[in-house]
Structure formats: C-alpha cells, structure tokens
Amino acid sequence: MPVGGLLPLFSSPAGGSLGGGLGGGLGGGGRKGSGPAALRLTEKFVLLLVFSAFITLCFGAIFFLPDSSKLLSGVLFHSSPALQPAADHKPGPGARAEDAAEGRARRREEGAPGDPAAAVEDNLARIRENHERALREAKETLQKLPEEIQRDILLEKEKVAQDQLRDKAPFRGLPPVDFVPPIGVENREPADAAIREKRAKIKEMMKHAWNNYKGYAWGLNELKPISKEGHSSSLFGNIKGATIVDALDTLFIMEMKNEFEEAKSWIEENLDFNVNAEISVFEVNIRFVGGLLSAYYLSGEEIFRKKAVELGVKLLPAFHTPSGIPWALLNMKSGIGRNWPWASGGSSILAEFGTLHLEFMHLSHLSGNPIFAEKVMNIRTVLNKLEKPQGLYPNYLNPNSGQWGQHHVSVGGLGDSFYEYLLKAWLMSGKTDLEAKKMYFDAVQAIETHLIRKSSSGLTYIAEWKGGLLEHKMGHLTCFAGGMFALGADGAPEGLAQHYLELGAEIARTCHESYNRTFMKLGPEAFRFDGGVEAIATRQNEKYYILRPEVIETYMYMWRLTHDPKYRKWAWEAVEALESHCRVNGGYSGLRDVYLLHESYDDVQQSFFLAETLKYLYLIFSDDDLLPLEHWIFNTEAHLLPILPTDKKEVELKEE
Ligand SMILES: *[C@@H]1O[C@H](CO)[C@@H](O)[C@H](O)[C@H]1NC(C)=O
C-alpha cells in the first residue's frame, strides 16, 4: 500500500516518469517548505560564532590560559584550516598579535614570577587580543558563501557518521538462527473452477510483467514498457534491481520457481548497497529491506537474511540527528543524511520515519543486535513526549529540535503508513505491544472526529487537515485505510469492532466509486468532494493512475474479513481494466488520465505493481489459508513478515 507520500511528488502526469533527479522531480505539488537549507545553516553558524566569541573571552579571563582559546577556536573552526590560529607561529595575516600574546604566556609558564600588577595588565591585553581575533574570525567566516559553510558542516557530519559506523563492526558475522518453516504457503488450487481460472489469469499477468522486465530492463530498477528499456528512479540512488527484490515474494507464493531462482542468483552476484548517491531511507526500507526479509522468511535462504542486515546497517547513519528522528535522505557511502528540501522547515516526514518499525524489529531479531529496535523505539518515545494538536499527528517533525513542523495531517501521502505500522506493530508483537495498540486507536479516534466526513450522497471519505481547515480531497494512497480499519476491528475498544469493520467497508465503497466514475475504470491519484463533485478528480494533475495497489489492498482485507462476494467482483473489474488499458506489448504502464477515451501512457512499470497490486489480486482469488492474516503481517509494500516470537517475560510484564 502506501508507497510513500513521496511518489505523488515524483509523478506528474505531465512529466510522466517517476524520479529523475531528487531536486528536479520534486517541483509542483505546492509542497515546498521554507527557504533553502543553506540559509538556515548560516543562521545557526552565526549564532555559534557569537557564542564562541563569548566563550573565548570567558576562558581567557578566567583561566589565564591563552592556549585554551586556541583549543576552542580550533574545535569550532576545525574544518577551515585557513582560519585557525597560527599554532606553529607561521607568519601570516593577523598572526602578529597572537604571537605576542603567546610569547608573554610562555614566559610566565617558564616560571618568571613577575609582579601582580603587570600580570593583570598582561591578562587584560590578552583578553582584548583574543576578543579581537574571535571577531576577525567571525567576520571572515561570514564572508564565506553559504555553500562553503554548509560543505564544512557536511564534512564534519560525514566524519562523525563514519566514526559511528566503525563502531558497528560486530555486524560482520551474523549469529546462526533456527529457520522456522513458514506457515500457510502451501498453494492449493481453489475448488471453484471460475475462481481458479481468474487466479491463473493473475499469475499470467505476473509472468507478462516479469518477462518483459527481464527482457528489457534486467538488473535495472524498473521497466519502461513502451520504450522497452530500463527506468531508474532517484529514490533508490544507484541501488539496482528494485523490481527483482520487490517481486521475490510474489514469485514465491505464485510458485514461479525458476523466476525466483534467477532473482536469487542476481541478488547473490549483483545486489550492492555501497552506492555513492542519495537514497530515500523510507523507500529503500519498505522495498529492499522488506523484500529481502520477506524472501528470507518464505524460503529460508541465508543470502536474503545477510543482505537485509547488511542494508539495515547501511541505513543506521540516517538516525544520527539530535532527536534520533531519522533523515529522509541518506548517502549510503558517506553516511550523510538530510531532509527533502521542500519539507516544512527541514522536517522529517511522519509516513517515512514512522514506517521503519516492522522491518527494524525484524532486523534486530535476525541479527541478534538490538540497535535496530532501539532506533525505532526511540522514534516512538519522541512522538509520545510531544503534544498532539487535537490528538492528531502532524506530517512534519523537525529532527534537530524534535518539534512538529507545519500542522498538516493526512491519512494519505506523508502520513499514511505511520498509522498502519502502529496497528501492525501491535499485531506483529503477538498483541503484546500494548503501547502501539493504544497509539493506534487514539490516533484513529482523532482521525474519525476531525478528518472523516460523509458526502451528501452518503459516501464516507477521509479529508486532509491543514492547521484546522479541511481540504475535501482523498488520495488514492488513502484508500489503504479501509483495509486498515477492518484489520484493526478485532482489537477495537469495547463495542467498536463492528463499527470499524463497517468503516472499512464504507471506505472500500468510496474508493470503488472513484474507480467506477472514470472512463478507464481505474481510479485517479486523488478525488474530491467539493464544488459539486463526489469521488472525481477535478484537477488535471490528479487524474493519473500509476498501477497503485491501495484500493485492491483494501478489497483483499475486506474479502478476507467478510467474504462478501462484491469484493471479488470489484477486484475482477480492476483486473479487466488493467488488461484493457495498462497492458502493452512490453509490460504494464501507468496512465496519465483515467477520464480520457484513449490511453496516454506514462511508460513506467512500477516495481510495486509486482510486489503489491498483483500479489493482493492473487490473494483475493486464493483460499484464505494461503498466507493467513493471523500469521503474517504485510509491510506497506506488501512484503511478508511473520509474528515475532515473543519473550514470555515481556508479555507477563505488560499484562500485570
Ligand atoms: C458503475 O458505473 C456504471 C456506469 O458506468 C453504472 O451503471 C453502475 O451502476 C456503477 N456501479 C456502481 C456500483 O456504482
């Protein structure tokens, strides 16, 4: 489901393709935050300078140690050697006063007694000189370009990150773990011939998508099915093979054994994380870490565990922020992180840092190292300390201050999978993580009060909340919430189980309407409930469909939990629409406008089409004992994670 709040920003129907440069692809959308990061850094640097001048002065005055000021300014200006005090007395601009001061100091250190009055005068002169030097250095630093200052700061950050990575040496060897054979992967043919046939059709779709990827884009991230060549999204930096890793578990459950083996060999030989380019921590976690973990739990092949943990270690430097809330972007080679330039005041995004929990808990389990779990539990601690406006979680949180950014709330892009992961953290813990359960139901209650509305013709929808004002728009991404409400119904507070199941059904109906009201019978990226329309996209840049899974995901949960045949009917409508409008010779393509009579292709076969859309469709036409929901948690990219074995003590502790 929610493949990140970010995808909408990357995929304009005009531009067509996803990605294309982290900077370049980010335009549009009106989501740009405040000014460039460099300016904010400059301000911080100036503050630091004023502070350092003050400290220099104090040290000089109190300790009579001229060297201490040198030490301090050495620390503060470490990365700009030109500005360092000339410690070795090399003649240079501005070094003379300092030489003189040091000369005096050295004499005293040598034991020359001197009279008290002269000593005081001496010190006053030194303080004055130190003060002047601090001012001079401040002035010189201010003349540096913001880019230079930023580069200096980045260099320092890189150093810190690398030091911290070196501390992680124990990861070189993985402890042996007993592989627990997966439950519910025996793939029986459905008894009903019509259902069997439909399921076989979906497997054929997977073959078509896979074979074309293999033929035209093997080893690259994604396929361009019209151009018949590879497509690379900047979300993955230079990591390759997104489609291969994303498709692994779908190949496995569809019993496409040869394809699974060729995917495994590619991963053994080619999957490399030592890339010198920025990646999206969120996207790499849900697709690559999730895909590898899932493949491991299904097949028991050690290579997947090894690669998953290796990648997890590479992501750890993203957490090196003052609050421990991770950066959105990370250079995996240098370990340097930063946030999206458009995100409110340098904030991290709720749906991104809030969608690491499930995978990181499993990384700790499979590596025997608690560090991954600690990182994500700290995120929860930070969130729990913060005041929530009306009980809602804003989409933006500043990793430096640990405070909220703009008060925008969404169950769609930027917020979505945070809520999903609270519910699934509770389920994945064998229902022992009661904190996650409480956070989930508290959040859902606030969402119902403030965001969920009914249209005049009775369609329930989830609006967006902008500082107290509602925007009556629902994204395709938000459609996953129907399945989430239904999945959580079982654990709902006293008497609310039926209510949440019905709420899930209502969201499913609304999202089906958004599909049915288009010409292509596939839903738009976002649809509105204002200006006299209901469940229809009114803006040109919201009319595209990029093979997204969220509506089908909700059908899958609703089918499993209610067995109402309409969900199979709706799922089949989607299959027919995909076959009529998205299938091309070279694979499956997204559409630029689902209201047009003729297809305008975006020429991208998203990796999540294989990971999610086709997997959920296949499950809808399979028996319930294939991947039973009591035993498996789907991560937000539909990758499979088993319930974590629970520590009995923990259970008892929490139940007391
Ligand atoms: C879907 O749309 C068709 C017209 O295109 C209409 O006849 C049908 O009633 C709609 N179905 C639902 C469930 O709204």
XYZ file of C-alpha atoms and ligand atoms in Angstrom:
670
model
C 0.000 0.000 0.000
C 1.062 3.495 0.659
C 4.149 3.588 -1.349
C 5.117 6.665 0.373
C 3.825 10.094 0.425
C 6.588 10.847 -1.937
C 5.503 9.165 -5.057
C 2.831 11.686 -5.847
C 5.519 14.315 -5.878
C 7.610 12.373 -8.272
C 4.990 11.539 -10.777
C 3.339 14.344 -12.560
C 1.198 13.258 -15.457
C 2.972 15.872 -17.483
C 6.404 14.576 -16.607
C 5.183 11.044 -16.723
C 8.048 9.230 -15.175
C 8.943 8.932 -11.568
C 12.059 10.445 -10.196
C 14.552 11.992 -12.453
C 16.790 13.795 -10.017
C 15.969 14.411 -6.430
C 15.832 18.101 -6.983
C 14.241 18.083 -10.383
C 11.420 15.694 -9.707
C 10.264 17.496 -6.642
C 8.608 20.512 -8.143
C 4.869 21.010 -8.418
C 2.609 19.808 -5.688
C 2.965 23.028 -3.749
C 4.718 21.129 -1.023
C 7.864 23.148 -0.940
C 8.737 24.301 2.511
C 10.570 27.395 3.598
C 13.835 28.742 2.226
C 16.897 26.739 1.246
C 18.644 24.745 3.917
C 21.852 26.714 3.406
C 20.312 29.867 4.817
C 19.131 28.180 7.936
C 22.550 26.679 8.405
C 24.108 30.100 8.016
C 21.941 31.490 10.768
C 22.922 28.651 13.038
C 26.540 29.173 12.219
C 26.388 32.859 13.074
C 24.831 32.030 16.417
C 27.589 29.538 17.005
C 30.181 32.178 16.211
C 28.768 34.731 18.600
C 28.669 32.072 21.236
C 32.229 31.007 20.554
C 33.481 34.574 20.817
C 31.843 34.813 24.204
C 33.335 31.535 25.394
C 36.755 32.540 24.147
C 36.516 35.711 26.182
C 35.445 33.897 29.329
C 38.129 31.277 29.083
C 40.793 33.882 28.563
C 39.605 35.844 31.554
C 39.066 33.017 33.988
C 41.871 30.629 33.322
C 44.639 32.944 32.125
C 45.392 30.293 29.574
C 45.935 31.704 26.161
C 46.110 28.189 24.727
C 42.608 27.389 25.772
C 41.191 29.904 23.347
C 43.259 28.403 20.606
C 41.972 24.992 21.505
C 38.405 26.188 21.448
C 38.592 28.021 18.205
C 40.447 25.023 16.850
C 37.445 22.903 17.641
C 34.992 25.393 16.294
C 36.867 26.149 13.114
C 38.443 22.753 12.627
C 37.211 22.397 9.095
C 38.584 25.680 7.826
C 42.308 25.469 8.463
C 42.855 28.902 6.974
C 41.036 30.399 9.918
C 42.849 28.530 12.627
C 45.146 30.459 14.870
C 48.684 30.021 13.657
C 49.736 27.469 16.228
C 53.195 26.943 14.780
C 53.878 30.674 14.602
C 53.966 30.763 10.861
C 53.831 34.376 9.898
C 50.550 35.140 8.287
C 47.877 37.758 8.174
C 46.628 38.561 11.583
C 49.114 36.348 13.360
C 51.217 39.029 14.934
C 49.087 39.984 17.909
C 48.713 36.372 18.708
C 52.430 35.688 18.588
C 52.957 38.469 21.019
C 50.316 37.139 23.392
C 51.754 33.661 23.278
C 55.219 34.902 23.827
C 54.111 36.531 27.038
C 52.268 33.457 28.128
C 55.215 31.206 27.518
C 57.432 33.366 29.597
C 55.116 33.102 32.548
C 54.815 29.358 32.170
C 58.560 29.176 32.336
C 58.268 30.381 35.871
C 59.095 34.092 35.668
C 57.424 35.426 38.828
C 56.613 38.978 37.630
C 54.627 41.428 39.717
C 50.820 41.132 40.170
C 50.012 44.468 38.539
C 51.909 43.517 35.391
C 50.143 40.134 35.346
C 46.726 41.787 35.436
C 47.692 44.161 32.661
C 49.081 41.219 30.734
C 45.844 39.351 31.037
C 43.728 42.282 30.045
C 45.800 42.669 26.906
C 45.422 39.015 26.138
C 41.691 39.068 26.661
C 41.435 42.037 24.306
C 43.511 40.236 21.700
C 41.506 37.057 21.963
C 38.350 39.036 21.641
C 39.625 40.821 18.563
C 40.710 37.594 16.981
C 37.333 35.983 17.588
C 35.660 38.956 15.921
C 38.058 38.777 13.000
C 37.402 35.093 12.519
C 33.686 35.639 12.749
C 33.945 38.296 10.057
C 35.950 36.057 7.772
C 33.535 33.198 8.255
C 30.628 35.466 7.476
C 32.265 36.307 4.171
C 32.221 32.653 3.206
C 29.468 31.581 0.889
C 26.605 29.687 2.491
C 27.531 26.713 0.317
C 31.037 26.684 1.759
C 29.729 26.781 5.303
C 27.300 24.036 4.506
C 30.066 21.970 2.972
C 32.175 22.399 6.098
C 29.291 21.262 8.233
C 28.679 18.292 5.948
C 32.327 17.284 6.128
C 32.139 17.281 9.879
C 28.931 15.278 9.789
C 30.439 12.737 7.470
C 33.355 12.271 9.847
C 31.037 11.670 12.770
C 28.935 9.256 10.731
C 31.925 7.245 9.653
C 33.246 7.046 13.188
C 29.922 5.757 14.338
C 29.767 3.208 11.516
C 33.147 1.852 12.507
C 31.671 1.125 15.927
C 29.307 -1.277 14.227
C 31.998 -3.814 13.461
C 30.188 -6.690 15.253
C 27.838 -6.884 12.280
C 30.404 -8.617 10.175
C 29.312 -12.005 11.408
C 25.678 -12.992 11.768
C 24.736 -15.358 14.565
C 23.105 -18.595 13.453
C 19.326 -18.610 13.772
C 16.929 -21.511 13.541
C 14.830 -21.077 10.452
C 11.173 -21.566 11.283
C 9.336 -23.066 8.294
C 6.711 -20.607 7.080
C 3.051 -21.182 7.837
C 0.412 -21.158 5.116
C 2.488 -21.220 1.958
C 1.060 -24.477 0.569
C -0.622 -23.234 -2.523
C -3.792 -25.233 -3.151
C -5.908 -24.644 -6.236
C -9.263 -23.052 -5.367
C -12.116 -25.545 -5.589
C -14.322 -23.303 -7.731
C -13.315 -23.550 -11.413
C -14.199 -19.925 -12.217
C -12.050 -18.656 -9.346
C -9.247 -20.992 -10.377
C -9.309 -19.546 -13.849
C -9.236 -15.986 -12.578
C -6.321 -16.763 -10.333
C -4.438 -18.337 -13.226
C -5.051 -15.161 -15.218
C -3.431 -13.064 -12.491
C -0.412 -15.350 -12.478
C -0.200 -14.893 -16.240
C -0.163 -11.106 -15.669
C 2.765 -11.550 -13.299
C 4.580 -13.560 -15.959
C 3.976 -10.844 -18.530
C 5.275 -8.137 -16.190
C 8.280 -10.209 -15.108
C 9.306 -11.493 -18.535
C 9.300 -8.030 -20.030
C 11.285 -6.627 -17.152
C 13.715 -9.491 -17.609
C 13.892 -8.984 -21.337
C 14.351 -5.224 -21.448
C 15.497 -3.984 -18.053
C 17.109 -6.892 -16.225
C 19.126 -5.698 -13.247
C 17.873 -2.116 -13.537
C 15.309 -0.723 -11.141
C 12.176 -0.668 -13.243
C 10.930 -1.211 -16.778
C 9.706 1.325 -19.310
C 7.173 -0.880 -21.068
C 6.621 1.401 -24.073
C 10.243 2.345 -24.734
C 11.270 -1.178 -23.722
C 14.226 -0.097 -21.666
C 15.238 0.376 -18.043
C 13.857 3.062 -15.768
C 15.742 4.392 -12.774
C 14.105 6.299 -10.009
C 16.332 8.517 -7.914
C 14.529 7.161 -4.859
C 16.989 4.288 -4.916
C 20.159 6.218 -5.671
C 22.407 3.831 -7.518
C 20.995 0.720 -5.902
C 19.873 -1.532 -8.726
C 17.319 -4.267 -9.138
C 14.299 -2.766 -7.310
C 11.882 -4.851 -9.371
C 13.807 -8.053 -8.639
C 13.813 -7.535 -4.871
C 10.231 -6.269 -4.832
C 8.967 -9.241 -6.859
C 10.709 -12.028 -4.905
C 7.899 -12.981 -2.546
C 5.199 -12.669 -5.206
C 7.194 -15.075 -7.382
C 7.490 -17.379 -4.393
C 3.807 -17.549 -3.489
C 2.790 -17.878 -7.148
C 5.190 -20.823 -7.341
C 7.222 -19.320 -10.143
C 10.245 -21.286 -9.012
C 12.604 -20.713 -11.929
C 11.998 -16.994 -11.799
C 12.577 -16.979 -8.038
C 15.882 -18.781 -8.536
C 17.090 -16.391 -11.220
C 16.149 -13.470 -8.971
C 18.073 -15.042 -6.103
C 21.190 -15.543 -8.258
C 21.073 -11.935 -9.396
C 20.911 -10.796 -5.765
C 23.809 -13.026 -4.755
C 26.008 -11.706 -7.502
C 24.911 -8.139 -8.069
C 22.957 -6.507 -5.267
C 25.290 -3.837 -3.911
C 24.498 -1.190 -1.314
C 27.758 0.679 -1.300
C 26.362 3.391 -3.535
C 27.632 6.923 -3.621
C 24.266 8.602 -4.172
C 21.353 9.663 -2.045
C 18.545 7.223 -1.439
C 15.176 7.612 0.238
C 15.508 5.826 3.581
C 11.792 5.055 3.589
C 11.600 3.659 0.054
C 14.724 1.567 0.449
C 13.463 0.218 3.745
C 9.991 -0.804 2.603
C 11.063 -2.220 -0.779
C 14.580 -3.577 -0.281
C 14.773 -4.399 3.420
C 11.139 -5.541 3.379
C 11.559 -7.571 0.197
C 14.701 -9.310 1.457
C 13.216 -10.090 4.868
C 10.090 -11.485 3.233
C 12.120 -13.650 0.845
C 14.103 -14.959 3.803
C 11.070 -15.842 5.890
C 9.449 -17.637 2.963
C 12.450 -19.504 1.594
C 14.906 -19.740 4.487
C 17.761 -18.796 2.133
C 20.570 -17.221 4.193
C 21.579 -14.830 1.426
C 18.400 -12.814 1.992
C 18.987 -12.511 5.746
C 22.571 -11.478 5.140
C 21.644 -8.841 2.566
C 18.794 -7.489 4.678
C 21.023 -6.967 7.724
C 23.821 -5.550 5.589
C 21.398 -3.000 4.180
C 19.968 -2.267 7.617
C 23.448 -1.361 8.873
C 23.876 0.964 5.901
C 20.703 2.798 6.895
C 21.737 3.386 10.523
C 23.609 6.681 9.919
C 20.241 8.204 8.978
C 19.452 8.223 12.690
C 22.368 10.481 13.595
C 20.264 13.541 14.378
C 19.892 15.365 17.690
C 16.450 13.822 18.299
C 17.134 10.429 16.751
C 14.325 11.057 14.242
C 15.995 9.894 11.020
C 16.741 11.889 7.930
C 14.621 11.260 4.819
C 17.620 11.054 2.503
C 20.924 9.320 3.006
C 24.105 8.846 1.059
C 24.864 5.234 1.855
C 28.540 5.535 1.109
C 29.320 8.595 3.205
C 26.525 8.180 5.740
C 25.485 11.803 5.259
C 21.793 12.448 5.731
C 19.475 15.359 5.061
C 15.800 16.079 4.559
C 13.704 16.828 1.496
C 14.263 20.465 0.618
C 10.505 21.022 0.265
C 9.567 19.634 3.692
C 8.334 22.218 6.183
C 11.357 23.883 7.797
C 13.733 20.971 7.263
C 11.361 18.454 8.788
C 11.333 14.696 8.514
C 8.092 13.134 7.271
C 5.752 11.163 9.543
C 4.971 8.489 6.936
C 8.688 7.999 6.336
C 10.243 7.783 9.793
C 7.035 6.151 11.023
C 7.357 3.303 8.517
C 10.548 1.650 9.672
C 9.279 -0.104 12.768
C 8.254 -3.518 11.431
C 11.384 -4.092 9.354
C 13.760 -2.814 12.034
C 12.235 -5.044 14.716
C 12.915 -7.999 12.430
C 16.446 -6.809 11.683
C 17.199 -6.949 15.407
C 15.618 -10.370 15.620
C 17.622 -11.749 12.691
C 20.935 -10.072 13.527
C 20.838 -10.606 17.267
C 21.695 -6.933 17.649
C 19.223 -4.692 19.486
C 20.388 -1.498 17.768
C 17.682 -1.531 15.091
C 14.888 -1.987 17.597
C 16.374 0.751 19.787
C 16.358 3.211 16.909
C 12.684 2.721 16.121
C 11.598 2.553 19.742
C 13.276 5.915 20.260
C 11.110 7.370 17.477
C 8.107 6.271 19.444
C 9.490 7.824 22.635
C 9.963 11.156 20.862
C 6.405 11.023 19.491
C 4.915 10.136 22.845
C 6.538 13.124 24.518
C 5.007 15.580 22.063
C 1.710 17.370 22.438
C -0.629 16.345 19.610
C -2.888 19.059 18.202
C -6.456 17.717 18.706
C -4.910 14.281 19.227
C -3.645 14.307 15.623
C -0.109 13.651 14.390
C 1.211 16.382 12.065
C 3.043 15.127 8.968
C 6.207 17.117 9.718
C 8.670 16.716 12.580
C 11.983 18.527 12.808
C 14.800 16.062 13.594
C 17.001 18.775 15.101
C 14.534 20.278 17.541
C 12.331 17.225 17.937
C 9.318 19.533 17.471
C 6.445 19.442 14.968
C 6.696 21.398 11.743
C 3.571 22.551 9.913
C 0.327 21.247 11.344
C -0.812 19.278 8.319
C -2.440 15.931 8.959
C -3.116 13.253 6.375
C -4.019 9.597 6.188
C -2.765 9.754 2.610
C 0.711 10.644 1.386
C 3.068 11.958 4.117
C 1.032 10.383 6.937
C -0.480 7.084 5.764
C 1.716 4.179 6.729
C 2.638 5.624 10.132
C -0.861 4.666 11.331
C -0.697 1.337 9.529
C 2.590 0.491 11.269
C 1.188 1.274 14.729
C -1.568 -1.277 14.193
C 0.769 -3.811 12.639
C 3.428 -3.321 15.355
C 0.813 -4.462 17.827
C -0.251 -7.423 15.671
C 3.334 -8.395 14.829
C 4.267 -8.465 18.520
C 1.717 -11.224 19.076
C -0.528 -8.477 20.523
C 1.902 -7.759 23.366
C 2.938 -4.263 22.248
C 0.075 -2.547 24.017
C 1.632 0.878 23.639
C 1.386 0.616 19.849
C -2.210 -0.548 20.150
C -3.160 2.425 22.299
C -1.388 4.875 20.000
C -3.205 3.385 17.016
C -6.705 3.528 18.467
C -6.176 7.004 19.953
C -4.988 8.257 16.569
C -7.845 6.601 14.690
C -10.367 8.125 17.062
C -8.935 11.612 16.430
C -8.942 10.944 12.676
C -12.592 9.960 12.806
C -13.532 13.079 14.706
C -11.550 15.555 12.650
C -10.963 14.079 9.187
C -13.663 11.561 8.277
C -16.755 13.019 6.609
C -19.769 11.868 4.606
C -20.706 13.362 1.240
C -24.261 14.486 0.515
C -24.961 11.244 -1.335
C -23.585 9.236 1.574
C -20.008 8.393 0.550
C -17.619 8.268 3.505
C -14.242 9.842 2.818
C -11.080 10.905 4.663
C -10.195 14.557 4.146
C -6.871 16.299 4.715
C -6.372 18.630 7.690
C -4.341 21.798 7.271
C -3.928 23.647 10.548
C -7.586 23.107 11.421
C -9.037 23.611 7.924
C -10.322 20.629 5.959
C -9.473 20.035 2.341
C -12.169 17.730 0.975
C -9.853 15.631 -1.076
C -8.955 11.973 -0.735
C -5.867 10.439 -2.315
C -5.627 7.013 -3.918
C -2.954 6.345 -1.272
C -5.555 6.993 1.453
C -7.693 4.121 0.150
C -5.482 1.642 2.027
C -7.198 2.849 5.218
C -10.327 0.785 4.527
C -8.281 -2.380 4.925
C -6.507 -0.963 7.964
C -9.729 -0.122 9.813
C -11.090 -3.603 9.084
C -7.872 -5.352 10.100
C -7.821 -3.486 13.409
C -11.524 -4.008 14.142
C -10.862 -7.127 16.159
C -8.817 -5.286 18.771
C -11.041 -2.194 18.925
C -12.181 -0.825 22.280
C -15.301 -2.400 23.752
C -18.242 -2.425 21.354
C -16.458 -0.772 18.424
C -15.390 -3.842 16.413
C -18.441 -3.813 14.140
C -18.125 -0.062 13.721
C -14.561 -0.304 12.406
C -15.416 -3.169 10.090
C -18.239 -1.065 8.641
C -15.994 1.960 8.366
C -13.570 -0.184 6.350
C -16.419 -1.276 4.086
C -17.531 2.323 3.553
C -14.030 3.433 2.566
C -13.834 0.462 0.176
C -17.125 1.544 -1.399
C -15.986 5.150 -1.801
C -12.734 4.074 -3.428
C -14.613 1.718 -5.728
C -16.775 4.689 -6.733
C -13.644 6.662 -7.580
C -12.750 3.834 -9.995
C -16.230 3.364 -11.399
C -16.646 7.072 -12.177
C -13.744 7.135 -14.624
C -13.694 6.021 -18.225
C -10.833 3.583 -17.705
C -12.421 2.083 -14.545
C -9.162 2.699 -12.724
C -9.017 5.341 -10.028
C -7.333 8.747 -10.164
C -4.454 9.787 -7.930
C -6.805 11.993 -5.894
C -10.517 12.731 -5.944
C -12.596 15.470 -4.424
C -15.795 16.088 -2.579
C -16.357 19.758 -3.247
C -17.508 22.077 -5.978
C -20.467 19.792 -6.736
C -18.475 16.610 -7.419
C -18.080 13.404 -5.461
C -15.204 10.927 -5.810
C -13.981 12.552 -9.029
C -10.649 14.176 -9.812
C -11.131 17.777 -10.860
C -7.536 18.847 -11.341
C -5.570 17.695 -14.333
C -2.555 16.767 -12.210
C -4.644 14.400 -10.085
C -6.101 12.306 -12.905
C -3.305 9.817 -13.367
C -3.104 6.164 -12.302
C 0.331 4.606 -11.814
C -0.622 0.954 -11.178
C -1.111 1.662 -7.488
C -2.346 -1.101 -5.171
C -4.173 0.631 -2.277
C -7.743 0.089 -3.465
C -7.089 -3.557 -4.266
C -5.313 -3.929 -0.940
C -8.459 -2.796 0.835
C -10.544 -5.234 -1.260
C -8.191 -8.014 -0.137
C -8.659 -7.282 3.584
C -12.408 -6.796 3.160
C -12.680 -10.076 1.271
C -10.713 -11.990 3.880
C -12.626 -10.464 6.779
C -16.193 -10.501 5.402
C -16.286 -12.835 2.366
C -18.758 -10.500 0.752
C -18.576 -11.541 -2.955
C -18.680 -7.924 -4.121
C -15.006 -7.566 -3.251
C -14.066 -10.327 -5.666
C -16.309 -8.688 -8.242
C -14.639 -5.301 -7.782
C -11.188 -6.879 -7.849
C -12.042 -8.555 -11.141
C -13.237 -5.239 -12.582
C -9.782 -3.914 -11.793
C -8.116 -6.889 -13.498
C -10.169 -6.282 -16.637
C -9.364 -2.587 -16.598
C -5.646 -3.278 -16.168
C -5.755 -5.711 -19.078
C -7.676 -3.324 -21.336
C -5.843 -0.111 -20.573
C -2.479 -0.714 -18.905
C -1.269 -3.872 -20.586
C 1.016 -3.239 -23.535
C 3.389 -5.440 -25.500
C 6.284 -4.551 -23.251
C 4.594 -4.983 -19.853
C 2.196 -2.758 -17.879
C 2.158 1.024 -17.990
C 0.585 3.708 -15.828
C -1.938 6.132 -17.374
C -1.783 9.904 -17.453
C -5.536 10.467 -17.399
C -8.131 7.858 -16.429
C -11.012 10.015 -17.722
C -9.863 10.021 -21.342
C -11.233 7.720 -24.040
C -7.741 6.827 -25.209
C -4.765 5.708 -23.189
C -1.939 8.108 -22.645
C 0.837 6.001 -21.149
C 3.348 7.202 -18.589
C 5.734 4.443 -19.690
C 6.673 3.127 -16.239
C 6.032 -0.328 -14.819
C 6.318 0.429 -11.127
C 8.043 -2.214 -9.013
C 5.123 -2.102 -6.572
C 2.833 -3.393 -9.310
C 4.599 -6.753 -8.945
C 5.125 -6.503 -5.181
C 1.658 -5.354 -4.223
C -1.021 -4.962 -6.880
C -0.604 -8.421 -8.387
C 0.022 -10.097 -5.014
C -3.151 -8.696 -3.453
C -5.151 -9.643 -6.555
C -3.782 -13.172 -6.416
C -4.708 -13.484 -2.731
C -8.259 -12.290 -3.364
C -8.724 -15.277 -5.688
C -6.932 -17.742 -3.401
C -8.242 -19.626 -0.375
C -7.779 -17.944 3.000
C -5.204 -20.478 4.126
C -2.661 -19.073 1.703
C -0.807 -16.583 3.944
C -3.373 -16.422 6.766
C -3.683 -12.981 8.358
C -3.246 -14.467 11.845
C 0.306 -15.475 10.956
C 1.556 -12.871 8.549
C 1.876 -9.110 8.588
C 2.153 -7.329 5.244
C 4.549 -4.431 5.347
C 3.493 -1.305 3.484
C 4.975 -2.697 0.258
C 3.030 -5.988 0.769
C 6.141 -7.834 1.897
C 5.548 -10.579 4.421
C 6.723 -10.571 7.998
C 5.800 -13.281 10.496
C 4.615 -12.553 14.025
C 7.753 -12.065 16.114
C 8.386 -14.791 18.663
C 7.566 -13.167 21.970
C 9.625 -13.074 25.055
C 7.293 -14.554 27.632
C 8.508 -12.292 30.397
C 7.643 -9.264 28.372
C 4.090 -10.489 27.947
C 3.655 -11.050 31.645
C 5.153 -7.695 32.466
C 2.758 -5.862 30.209
C -0.281 -7.767 31.370
C 0.321 -7.057 35.033
C -20.626 1.818 -12.202
O -20.825 2.609 -13.343
C -21.832 2.139 -14.234
C -21.878 3.085 -15.399
O -20.638 3.212 -15.970
C -23.166 2.071 -13.527
O -24.121 1.515 -14.396
C -23.032 1.223 -12.276
O -24.241 1.251 -11.554
C -21.899 1.715 -11.412
N -21.713 0.811 -10.306
C -21.702 1.191 -9.049
C -21.521 0.124 -8.043
O -21.818 2.356 -8.735
